[in-house]
Coordinates of N, CA and C in Angstrom, one line a residue:
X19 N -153.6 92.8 -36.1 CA -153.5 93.2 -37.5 C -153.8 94.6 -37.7
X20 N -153.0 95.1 -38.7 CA -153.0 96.8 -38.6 C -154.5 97.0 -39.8
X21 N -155.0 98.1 -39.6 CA -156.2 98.4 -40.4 C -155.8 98.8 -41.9
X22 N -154.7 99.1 -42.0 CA -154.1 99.3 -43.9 C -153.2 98.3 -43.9
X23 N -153.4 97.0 -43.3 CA -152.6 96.0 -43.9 C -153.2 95.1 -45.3
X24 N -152.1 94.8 -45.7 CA -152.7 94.2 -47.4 C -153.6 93.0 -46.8
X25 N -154.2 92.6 -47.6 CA -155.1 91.3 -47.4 C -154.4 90.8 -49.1
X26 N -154.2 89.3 -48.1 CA -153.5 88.3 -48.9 C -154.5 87.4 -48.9
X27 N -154.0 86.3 -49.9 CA -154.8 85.0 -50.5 C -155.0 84.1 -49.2
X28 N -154.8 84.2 -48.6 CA -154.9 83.8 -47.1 C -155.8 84.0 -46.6
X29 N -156.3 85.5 -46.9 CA -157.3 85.7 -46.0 C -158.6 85.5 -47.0
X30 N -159.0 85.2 -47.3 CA -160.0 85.3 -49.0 C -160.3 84.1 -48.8
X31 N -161.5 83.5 -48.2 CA -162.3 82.0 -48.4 C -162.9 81.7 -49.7
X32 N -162.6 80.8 -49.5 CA -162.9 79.7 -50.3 C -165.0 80.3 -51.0
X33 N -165.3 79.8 -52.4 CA -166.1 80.6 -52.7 C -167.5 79.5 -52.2
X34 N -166.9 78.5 -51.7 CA -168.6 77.5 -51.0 C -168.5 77.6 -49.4
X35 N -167.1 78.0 -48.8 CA -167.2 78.5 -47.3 C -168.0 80.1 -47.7
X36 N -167.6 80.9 -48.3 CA -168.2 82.4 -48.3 C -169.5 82.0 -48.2
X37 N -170.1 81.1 -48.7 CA -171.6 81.3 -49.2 C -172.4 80.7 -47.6
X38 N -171.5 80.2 -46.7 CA -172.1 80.0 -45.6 C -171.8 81.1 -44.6
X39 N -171.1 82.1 -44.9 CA -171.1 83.4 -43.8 C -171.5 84.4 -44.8
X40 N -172.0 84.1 -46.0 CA -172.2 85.8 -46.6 C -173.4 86.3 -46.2
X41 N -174.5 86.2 -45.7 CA -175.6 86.6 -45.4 C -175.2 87.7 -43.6
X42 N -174.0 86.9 -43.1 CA -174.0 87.6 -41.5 C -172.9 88.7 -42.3
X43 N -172.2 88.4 -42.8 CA -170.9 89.4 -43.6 C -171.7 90.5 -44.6
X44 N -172.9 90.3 -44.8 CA -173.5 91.4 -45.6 C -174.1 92.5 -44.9
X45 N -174.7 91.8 -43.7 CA -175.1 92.9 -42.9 C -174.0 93.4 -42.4
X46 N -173.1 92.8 -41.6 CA -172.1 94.0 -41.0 C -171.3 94.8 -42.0
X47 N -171.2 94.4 -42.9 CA -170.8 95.5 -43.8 C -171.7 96.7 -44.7
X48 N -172.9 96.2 -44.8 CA -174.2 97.4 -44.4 C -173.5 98.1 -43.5
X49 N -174.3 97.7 -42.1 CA -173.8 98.2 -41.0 C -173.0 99.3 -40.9
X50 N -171.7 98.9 -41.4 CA -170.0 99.4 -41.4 C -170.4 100.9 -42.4
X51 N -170.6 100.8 -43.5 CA -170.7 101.2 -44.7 C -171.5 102.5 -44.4
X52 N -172.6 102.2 -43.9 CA -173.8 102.9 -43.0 C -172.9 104.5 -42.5
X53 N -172.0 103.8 -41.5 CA -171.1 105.1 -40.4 C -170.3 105.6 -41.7
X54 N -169.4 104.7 -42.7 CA -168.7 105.2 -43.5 C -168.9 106.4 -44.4
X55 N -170.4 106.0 -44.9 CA -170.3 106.6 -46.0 C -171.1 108.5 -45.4
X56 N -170.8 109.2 -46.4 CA -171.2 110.7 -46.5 C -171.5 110.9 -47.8
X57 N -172.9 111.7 -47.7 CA -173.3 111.9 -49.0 C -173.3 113.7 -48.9
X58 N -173.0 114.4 -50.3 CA -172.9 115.8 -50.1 C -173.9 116.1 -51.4
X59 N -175.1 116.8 -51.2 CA -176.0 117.2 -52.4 C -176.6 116.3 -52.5
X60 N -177.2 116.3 -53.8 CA -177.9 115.4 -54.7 C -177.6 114.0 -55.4
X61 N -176.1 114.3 -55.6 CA -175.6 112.9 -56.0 C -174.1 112.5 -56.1
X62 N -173.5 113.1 -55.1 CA -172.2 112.7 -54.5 C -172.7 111.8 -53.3
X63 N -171.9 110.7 -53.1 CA -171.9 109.5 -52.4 C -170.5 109.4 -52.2
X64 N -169.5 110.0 -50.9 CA -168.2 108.9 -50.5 C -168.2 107.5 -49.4
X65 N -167.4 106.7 -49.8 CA -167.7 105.4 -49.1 C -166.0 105.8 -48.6
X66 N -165.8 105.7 -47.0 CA -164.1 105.6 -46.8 C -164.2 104.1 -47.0
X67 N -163.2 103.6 -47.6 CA -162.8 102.7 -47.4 C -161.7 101.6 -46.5
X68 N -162.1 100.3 -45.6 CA -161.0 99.8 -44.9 C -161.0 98.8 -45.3
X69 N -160.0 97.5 -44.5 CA -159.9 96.6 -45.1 C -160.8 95.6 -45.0
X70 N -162.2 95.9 -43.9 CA -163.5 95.0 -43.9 C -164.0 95.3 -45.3
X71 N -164.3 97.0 -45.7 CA -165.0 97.1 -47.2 C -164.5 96.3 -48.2
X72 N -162.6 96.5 -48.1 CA -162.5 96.2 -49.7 C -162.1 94.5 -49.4
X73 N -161.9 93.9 -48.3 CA -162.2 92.5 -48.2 C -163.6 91.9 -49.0
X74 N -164.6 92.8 -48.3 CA -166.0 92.2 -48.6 C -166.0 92.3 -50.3
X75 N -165.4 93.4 -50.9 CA -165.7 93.4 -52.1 C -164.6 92.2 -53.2
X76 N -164.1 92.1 -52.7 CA -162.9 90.8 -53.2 C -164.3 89.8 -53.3
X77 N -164.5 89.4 -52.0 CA -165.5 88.5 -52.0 C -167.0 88.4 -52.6
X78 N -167.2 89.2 -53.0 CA -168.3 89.4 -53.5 C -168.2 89.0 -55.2
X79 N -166.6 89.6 -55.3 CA -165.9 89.6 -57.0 C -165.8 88.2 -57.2
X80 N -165.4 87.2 -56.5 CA -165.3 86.2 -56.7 C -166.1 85.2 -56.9
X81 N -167.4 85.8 -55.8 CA -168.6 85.0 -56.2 C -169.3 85.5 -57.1
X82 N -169.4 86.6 -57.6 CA -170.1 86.5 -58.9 C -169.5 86.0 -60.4
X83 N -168.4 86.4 -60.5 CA -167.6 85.8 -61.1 C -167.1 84.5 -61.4
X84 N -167.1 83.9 -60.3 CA -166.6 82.1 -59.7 C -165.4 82.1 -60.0
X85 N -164.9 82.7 -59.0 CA -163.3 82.8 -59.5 C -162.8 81.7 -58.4
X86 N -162.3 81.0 -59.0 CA -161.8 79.7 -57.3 C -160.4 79.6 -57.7
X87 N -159.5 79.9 -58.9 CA -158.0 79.8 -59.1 C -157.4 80.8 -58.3
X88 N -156.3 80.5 -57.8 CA -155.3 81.2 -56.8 C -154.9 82.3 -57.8
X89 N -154.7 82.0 -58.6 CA -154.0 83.3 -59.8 C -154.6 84.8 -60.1
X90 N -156.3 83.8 -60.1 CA -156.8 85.0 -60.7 C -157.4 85.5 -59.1
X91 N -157.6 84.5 -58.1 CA -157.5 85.5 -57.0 C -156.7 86.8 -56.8
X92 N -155.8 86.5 -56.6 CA -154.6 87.6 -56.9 C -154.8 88.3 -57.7
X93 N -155.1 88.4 -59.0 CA -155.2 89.7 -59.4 C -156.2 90.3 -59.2
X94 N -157.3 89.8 -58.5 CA -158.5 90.9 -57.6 C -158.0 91.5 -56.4
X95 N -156.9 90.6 -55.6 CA -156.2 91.4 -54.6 C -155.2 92.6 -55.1
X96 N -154.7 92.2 -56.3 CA -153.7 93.0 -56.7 C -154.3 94.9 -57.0
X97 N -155.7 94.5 -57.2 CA -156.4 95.7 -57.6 C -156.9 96.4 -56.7
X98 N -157.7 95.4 -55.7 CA -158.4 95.8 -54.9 C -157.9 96.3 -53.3
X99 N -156.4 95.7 -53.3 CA -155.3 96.6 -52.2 C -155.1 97.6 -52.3
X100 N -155.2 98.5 -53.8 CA -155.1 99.7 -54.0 C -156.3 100.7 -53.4
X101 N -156.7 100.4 -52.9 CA -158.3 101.0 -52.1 C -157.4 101.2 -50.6
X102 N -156.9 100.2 -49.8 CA -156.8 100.7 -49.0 C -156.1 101.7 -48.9
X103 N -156.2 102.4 -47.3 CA -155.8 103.8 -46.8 C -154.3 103.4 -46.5
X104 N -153.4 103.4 -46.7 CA -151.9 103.6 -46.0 C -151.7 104.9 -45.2
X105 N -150.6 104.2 -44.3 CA -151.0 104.7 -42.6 C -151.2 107.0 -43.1
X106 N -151.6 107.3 -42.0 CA -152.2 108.8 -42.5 C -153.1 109.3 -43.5
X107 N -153.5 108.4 -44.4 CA -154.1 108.6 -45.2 C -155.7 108.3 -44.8
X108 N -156.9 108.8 -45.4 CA -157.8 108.3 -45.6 C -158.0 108.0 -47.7
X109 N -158.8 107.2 -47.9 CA -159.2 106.4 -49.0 C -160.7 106.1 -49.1
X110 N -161.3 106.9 -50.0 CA -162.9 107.0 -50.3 C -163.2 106.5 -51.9
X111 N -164.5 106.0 -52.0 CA -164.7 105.4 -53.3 C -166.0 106.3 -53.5
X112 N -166.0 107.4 -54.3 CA -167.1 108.5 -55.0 C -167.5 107.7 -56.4
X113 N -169.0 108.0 -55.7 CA -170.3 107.6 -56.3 C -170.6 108.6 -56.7
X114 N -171.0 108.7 -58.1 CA -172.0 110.1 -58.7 C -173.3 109.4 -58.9
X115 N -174.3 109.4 -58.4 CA -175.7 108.6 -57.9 C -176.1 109.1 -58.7
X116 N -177.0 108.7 -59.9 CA -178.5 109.0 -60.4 C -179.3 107.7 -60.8
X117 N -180.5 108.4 -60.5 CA -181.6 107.4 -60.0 C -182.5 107.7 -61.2
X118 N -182.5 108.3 -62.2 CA -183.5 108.2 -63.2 C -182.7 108.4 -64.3
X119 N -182.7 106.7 -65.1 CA -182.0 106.6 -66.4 C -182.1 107.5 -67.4
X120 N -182.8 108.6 -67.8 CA -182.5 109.5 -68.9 C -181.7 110.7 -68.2
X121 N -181.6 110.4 -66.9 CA -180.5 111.9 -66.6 C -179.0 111.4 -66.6
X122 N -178.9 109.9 -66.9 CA -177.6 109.7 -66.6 C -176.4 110.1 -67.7
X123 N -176.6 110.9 -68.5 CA -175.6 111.7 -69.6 C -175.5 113.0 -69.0
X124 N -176.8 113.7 -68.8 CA -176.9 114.8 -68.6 C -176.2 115.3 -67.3
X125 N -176.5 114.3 -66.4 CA -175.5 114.3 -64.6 C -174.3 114.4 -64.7
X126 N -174.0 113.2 -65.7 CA -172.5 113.5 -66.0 C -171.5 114.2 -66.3
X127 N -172.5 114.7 -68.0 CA -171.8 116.0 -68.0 C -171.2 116.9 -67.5
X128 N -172.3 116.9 -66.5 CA -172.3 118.6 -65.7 C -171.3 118.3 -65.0
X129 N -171.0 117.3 -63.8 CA -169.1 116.5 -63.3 C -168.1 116.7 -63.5
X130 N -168.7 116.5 -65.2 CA -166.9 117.1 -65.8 C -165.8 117.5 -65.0
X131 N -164.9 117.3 -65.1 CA -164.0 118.0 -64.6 C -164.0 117.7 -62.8
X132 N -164.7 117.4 -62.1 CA -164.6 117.0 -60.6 C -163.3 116.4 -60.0
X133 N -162.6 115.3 -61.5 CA -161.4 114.3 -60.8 C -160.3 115.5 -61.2
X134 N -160.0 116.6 -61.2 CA -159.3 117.3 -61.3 C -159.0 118.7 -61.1
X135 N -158.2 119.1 -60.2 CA -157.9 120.5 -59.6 C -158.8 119.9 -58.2
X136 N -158.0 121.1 -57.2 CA -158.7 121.0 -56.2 C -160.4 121.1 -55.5
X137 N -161.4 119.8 -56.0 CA -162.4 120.4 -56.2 C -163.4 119.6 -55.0
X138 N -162.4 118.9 -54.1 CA -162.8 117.9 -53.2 C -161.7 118.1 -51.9
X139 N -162.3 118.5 -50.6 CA -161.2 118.4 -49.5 C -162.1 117.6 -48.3
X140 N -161.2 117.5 -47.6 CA -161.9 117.4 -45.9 C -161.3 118.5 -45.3
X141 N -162.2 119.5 -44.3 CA -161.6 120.9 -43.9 C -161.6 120.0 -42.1
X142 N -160.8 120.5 -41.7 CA -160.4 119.9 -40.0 C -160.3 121.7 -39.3
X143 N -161.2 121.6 -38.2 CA -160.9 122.9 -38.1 C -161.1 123.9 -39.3
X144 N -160.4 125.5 -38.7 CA -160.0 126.1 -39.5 C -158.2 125.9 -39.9
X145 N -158.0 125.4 -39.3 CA -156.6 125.0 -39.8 C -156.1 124.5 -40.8
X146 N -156.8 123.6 -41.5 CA -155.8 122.2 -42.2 C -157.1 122.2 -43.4
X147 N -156.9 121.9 -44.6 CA -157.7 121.3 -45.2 C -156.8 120.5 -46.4
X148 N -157.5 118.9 -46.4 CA -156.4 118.0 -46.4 C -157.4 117.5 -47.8
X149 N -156.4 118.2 -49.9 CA -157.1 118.1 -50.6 C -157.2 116.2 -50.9
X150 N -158.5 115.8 -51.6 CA -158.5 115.0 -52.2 C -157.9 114.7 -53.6
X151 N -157.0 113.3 -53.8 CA -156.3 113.4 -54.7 C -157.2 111.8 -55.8
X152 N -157.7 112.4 -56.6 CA -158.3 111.5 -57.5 C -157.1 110.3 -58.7
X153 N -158.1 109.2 -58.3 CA -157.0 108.4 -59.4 C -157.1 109.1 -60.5
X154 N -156.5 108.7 -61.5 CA -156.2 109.2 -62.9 C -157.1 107.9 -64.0
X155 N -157.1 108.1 -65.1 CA -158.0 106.9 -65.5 C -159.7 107.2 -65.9
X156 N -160.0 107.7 -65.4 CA -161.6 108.0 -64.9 C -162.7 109.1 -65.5
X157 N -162.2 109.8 -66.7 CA -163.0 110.4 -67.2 C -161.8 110.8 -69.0
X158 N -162.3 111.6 -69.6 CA -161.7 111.6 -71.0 C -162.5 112.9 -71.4
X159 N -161.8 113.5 -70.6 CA -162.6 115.4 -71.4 C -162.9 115.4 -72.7
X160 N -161.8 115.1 -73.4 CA -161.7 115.3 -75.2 C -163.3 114.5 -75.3
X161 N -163.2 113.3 -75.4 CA -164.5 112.6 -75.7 C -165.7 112.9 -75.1
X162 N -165.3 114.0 -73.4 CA -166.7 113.9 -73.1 C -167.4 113.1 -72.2
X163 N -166.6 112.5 -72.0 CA -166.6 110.8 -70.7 C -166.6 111.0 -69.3
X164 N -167.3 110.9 -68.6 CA -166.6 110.5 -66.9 C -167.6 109.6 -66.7
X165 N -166.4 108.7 -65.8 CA -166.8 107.3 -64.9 C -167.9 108.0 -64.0
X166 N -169.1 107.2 -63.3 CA -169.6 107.5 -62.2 C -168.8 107.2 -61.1
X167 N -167.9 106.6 -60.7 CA -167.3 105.5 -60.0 C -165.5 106.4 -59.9
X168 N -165.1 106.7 -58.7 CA -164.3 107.5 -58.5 C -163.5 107.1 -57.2
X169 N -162.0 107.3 -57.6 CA -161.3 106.1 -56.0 C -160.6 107.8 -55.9
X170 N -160.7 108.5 -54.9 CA -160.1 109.7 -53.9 C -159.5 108.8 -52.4
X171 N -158.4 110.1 -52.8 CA -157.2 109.2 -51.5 C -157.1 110.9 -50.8
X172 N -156.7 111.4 -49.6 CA -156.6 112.0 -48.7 C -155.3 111.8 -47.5
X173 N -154.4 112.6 -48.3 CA -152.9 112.4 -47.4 C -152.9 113.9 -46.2
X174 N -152.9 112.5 -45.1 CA -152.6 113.8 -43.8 C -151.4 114.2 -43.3
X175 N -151.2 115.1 -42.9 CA -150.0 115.5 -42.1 C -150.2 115.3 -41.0
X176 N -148.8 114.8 -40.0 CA -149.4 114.3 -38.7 C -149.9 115.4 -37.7
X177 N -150.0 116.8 -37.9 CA -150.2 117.6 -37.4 C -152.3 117.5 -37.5
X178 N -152.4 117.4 -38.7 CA -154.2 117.5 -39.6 C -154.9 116.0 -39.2
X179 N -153.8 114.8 -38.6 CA -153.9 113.8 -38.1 C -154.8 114.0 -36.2
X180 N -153.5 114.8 -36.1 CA -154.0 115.2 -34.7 C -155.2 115.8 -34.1
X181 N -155.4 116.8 -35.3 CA -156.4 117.7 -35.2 C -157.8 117.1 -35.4
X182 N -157.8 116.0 -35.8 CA -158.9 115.6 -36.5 C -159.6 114.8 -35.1
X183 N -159.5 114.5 -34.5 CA -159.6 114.0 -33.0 C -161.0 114.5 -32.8
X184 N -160.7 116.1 -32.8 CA -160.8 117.2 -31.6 C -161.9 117.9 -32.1
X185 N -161.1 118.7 -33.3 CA -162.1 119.3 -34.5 C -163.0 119.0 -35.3
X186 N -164.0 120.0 -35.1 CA -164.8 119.5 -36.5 C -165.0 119.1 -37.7
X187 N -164.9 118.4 -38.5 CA -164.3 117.9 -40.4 C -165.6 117.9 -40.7
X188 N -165.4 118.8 -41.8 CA -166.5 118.5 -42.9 C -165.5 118.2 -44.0
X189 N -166.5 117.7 -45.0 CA -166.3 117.4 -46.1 C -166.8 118.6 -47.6
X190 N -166.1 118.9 -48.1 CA -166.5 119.5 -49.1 C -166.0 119.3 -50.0
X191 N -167.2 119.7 -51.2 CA -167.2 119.8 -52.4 C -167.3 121.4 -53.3
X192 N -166.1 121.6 -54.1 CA -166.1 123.1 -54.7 C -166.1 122.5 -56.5
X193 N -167.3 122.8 -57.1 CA -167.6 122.4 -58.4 C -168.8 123.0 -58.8
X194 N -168.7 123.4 -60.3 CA -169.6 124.4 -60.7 C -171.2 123.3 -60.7
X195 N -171.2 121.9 -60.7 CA -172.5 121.4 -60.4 C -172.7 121.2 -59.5
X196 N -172.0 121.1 -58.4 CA -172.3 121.1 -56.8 C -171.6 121.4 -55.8
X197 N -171.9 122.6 -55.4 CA -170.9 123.2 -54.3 C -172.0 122.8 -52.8
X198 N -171.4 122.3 -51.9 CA -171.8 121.7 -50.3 C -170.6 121.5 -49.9
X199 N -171.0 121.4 -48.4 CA -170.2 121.4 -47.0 C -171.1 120.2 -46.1
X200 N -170.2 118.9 -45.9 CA -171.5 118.3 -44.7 C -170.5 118.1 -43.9
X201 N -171.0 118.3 -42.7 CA -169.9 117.8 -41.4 C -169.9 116.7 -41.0
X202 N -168.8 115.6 -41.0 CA -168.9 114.2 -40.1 C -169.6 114.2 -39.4
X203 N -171.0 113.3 -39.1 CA -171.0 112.8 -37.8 C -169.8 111.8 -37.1
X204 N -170.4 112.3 -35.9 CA -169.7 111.5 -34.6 C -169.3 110.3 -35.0
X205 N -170.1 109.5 -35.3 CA -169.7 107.6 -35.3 C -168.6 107.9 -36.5
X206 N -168.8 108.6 -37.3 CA -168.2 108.2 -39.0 C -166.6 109.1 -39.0
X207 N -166.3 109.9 -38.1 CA -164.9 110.5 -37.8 C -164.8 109.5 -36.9
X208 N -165.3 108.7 -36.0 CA -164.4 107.7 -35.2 C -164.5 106.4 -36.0
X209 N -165.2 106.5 -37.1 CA -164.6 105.5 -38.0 C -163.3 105.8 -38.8
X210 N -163.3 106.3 -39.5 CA -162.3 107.3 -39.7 C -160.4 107.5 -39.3
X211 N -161.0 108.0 -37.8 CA -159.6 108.0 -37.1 C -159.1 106.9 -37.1
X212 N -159.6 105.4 -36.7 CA -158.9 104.2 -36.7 C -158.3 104.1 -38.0
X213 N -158.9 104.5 -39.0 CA -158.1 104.2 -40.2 C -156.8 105.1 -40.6
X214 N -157.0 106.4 -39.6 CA -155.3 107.2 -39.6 C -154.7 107.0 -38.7
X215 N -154.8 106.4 -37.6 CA -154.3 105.7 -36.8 C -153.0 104.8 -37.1
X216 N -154.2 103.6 -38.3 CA -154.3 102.3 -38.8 C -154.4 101.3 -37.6
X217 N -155.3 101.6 -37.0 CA -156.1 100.5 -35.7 C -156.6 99.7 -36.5
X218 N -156.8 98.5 -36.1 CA -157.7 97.1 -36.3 C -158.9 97.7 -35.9
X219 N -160.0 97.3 -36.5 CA -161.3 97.6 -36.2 C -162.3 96.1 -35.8
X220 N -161.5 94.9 -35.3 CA -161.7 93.5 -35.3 C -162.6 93.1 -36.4
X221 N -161.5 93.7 -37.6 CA -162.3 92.4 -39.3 C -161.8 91.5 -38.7
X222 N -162.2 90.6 -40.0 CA -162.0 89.5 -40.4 C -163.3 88.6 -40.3
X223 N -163.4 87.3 -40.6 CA -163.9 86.4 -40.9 C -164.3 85.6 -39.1
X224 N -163.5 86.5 -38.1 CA -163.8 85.2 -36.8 C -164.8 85.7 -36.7
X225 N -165.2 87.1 -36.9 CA -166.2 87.5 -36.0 C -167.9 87.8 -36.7
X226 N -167.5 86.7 -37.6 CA -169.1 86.7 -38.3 C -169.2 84.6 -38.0
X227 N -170.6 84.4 -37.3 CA -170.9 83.9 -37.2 C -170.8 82.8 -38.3
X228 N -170.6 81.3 -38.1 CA -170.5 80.4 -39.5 C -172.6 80.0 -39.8
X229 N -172.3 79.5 -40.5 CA -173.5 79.5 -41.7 C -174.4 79.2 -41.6
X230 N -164.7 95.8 -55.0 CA -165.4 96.0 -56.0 C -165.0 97.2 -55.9
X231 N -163.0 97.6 -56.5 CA -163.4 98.8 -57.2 C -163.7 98.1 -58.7
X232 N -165.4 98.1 -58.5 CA -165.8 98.0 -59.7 C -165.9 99.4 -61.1
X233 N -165.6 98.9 -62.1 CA -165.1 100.2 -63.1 C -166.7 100.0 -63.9
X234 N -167.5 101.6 -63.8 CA -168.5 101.1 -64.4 C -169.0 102.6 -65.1
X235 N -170.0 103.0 -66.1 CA -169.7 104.3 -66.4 C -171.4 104.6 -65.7
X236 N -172.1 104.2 -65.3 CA -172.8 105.0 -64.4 C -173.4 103.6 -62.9
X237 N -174.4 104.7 -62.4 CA -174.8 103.6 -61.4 C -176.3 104.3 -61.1
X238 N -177.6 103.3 -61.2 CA -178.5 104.2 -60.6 C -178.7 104.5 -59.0
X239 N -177.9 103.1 -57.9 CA -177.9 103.3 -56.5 C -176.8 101.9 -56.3
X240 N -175.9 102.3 -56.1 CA -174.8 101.9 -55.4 C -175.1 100.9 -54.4
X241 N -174.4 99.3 -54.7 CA -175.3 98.4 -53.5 C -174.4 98.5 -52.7
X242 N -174.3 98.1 -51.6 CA -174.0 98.7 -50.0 C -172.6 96.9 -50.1

């Protein structure tokens, strides 16, 4: 199975089977999430996303929800396929973190503007810097609005593909509330490459022992 292949209603258990693997399925996707994610500053959080994350989060939507109809399964898949990475691509879910409820206007504010113009890349080398392309949807300048909660997609060229192997990647951020640079570690670019690849990383459901692009306007800590 390829790592940006769609996850169908097929693969999506049942919501009284889930409840007898979700406890082993929570930690490895801790675990997973752990290498994935990169935080830059104070309260930028990216999660890459694959198809173990945004499986787990189908499944999580459904149990809190109690969604057991085939229909409306589907339209959790129908949403939540848009997360994954297609092949050369990477696909990240940005978190604007704040942890003390009277700053969460004031954090935002200052954001403004982050889902727009080039203000997010991964640099590979000095060669390639491969910009972040933000969904659309997600903030409302006129009003003054931004989501905490942000889906960035990252299209490579098979050249910035190659390179990424070898070279160093950081991640940066260029914005008048937070300018940083953090470099991949090791585990989390070979997480990473399997998803430009699109290698299987052995998800699925065999290998947990038996028994959320959520849209939200802030978060004080992002559950794993």
């Amino acid at each position: 199975m390829m790592a940006n292949e769609k996850i169908e209603l097929r693969d999506v258990v049942n919501f009284f089977e889930y409840e007898k693997v979700r406890e082993a399925m929570r930690a490895r996707i801790i675990e997973l999430k752990r290498r994935r994610r990169v935080t830059v500053g104070r309260h930028l959080s990216f999660v890459f996303e694959n198809r173990d994350t945004v499986l787990f989060q189908i499944q999580e939507m459904c149990r809190v929800e109690r969604i057991t109809d085939d229909a409306r399964v589907q339209d959790e898949l129908d949403v939540y396929n848009a997360l994954l990475p297609r092949p050369g691509e990477l696909s990240a879910t940005l978190f604007i973190e704040i942890t003390e409820k009277d700053e969460i206007q004031l954090v935002l504010d200052r954001f403004m503007g982050i889902d727009v113009g080039p203000t997010v890349w991964l640099q590979i080398g000095r060669e390639f810097a491969v910009p972040g392309e933000f969904e659309a949807g997600h903030s409302d300048e006129e009003k003054g609005k931004l989501s905490a909660v942000h889906f960035v997609r990252f299209a490579f060229p098979p050249e910035a593909v190659r390179a990424f192997a070898e070279a160093p990647v950081h991640l940066v951020v260029d914005h008048p509330a937070e300018r940083a640079r953090v470099e991949l570690p090791a585990d989390t670019k070979a997480e990473l490459l399997l998803d430009l690849r699109g290698w299987d990383t052995k998800a699925g459901w065999d290998s947990v022992p038996s028994g959320r692009l959520v849209r939200v306007e802030a978060v004080t800590c992002p559950a794993p």
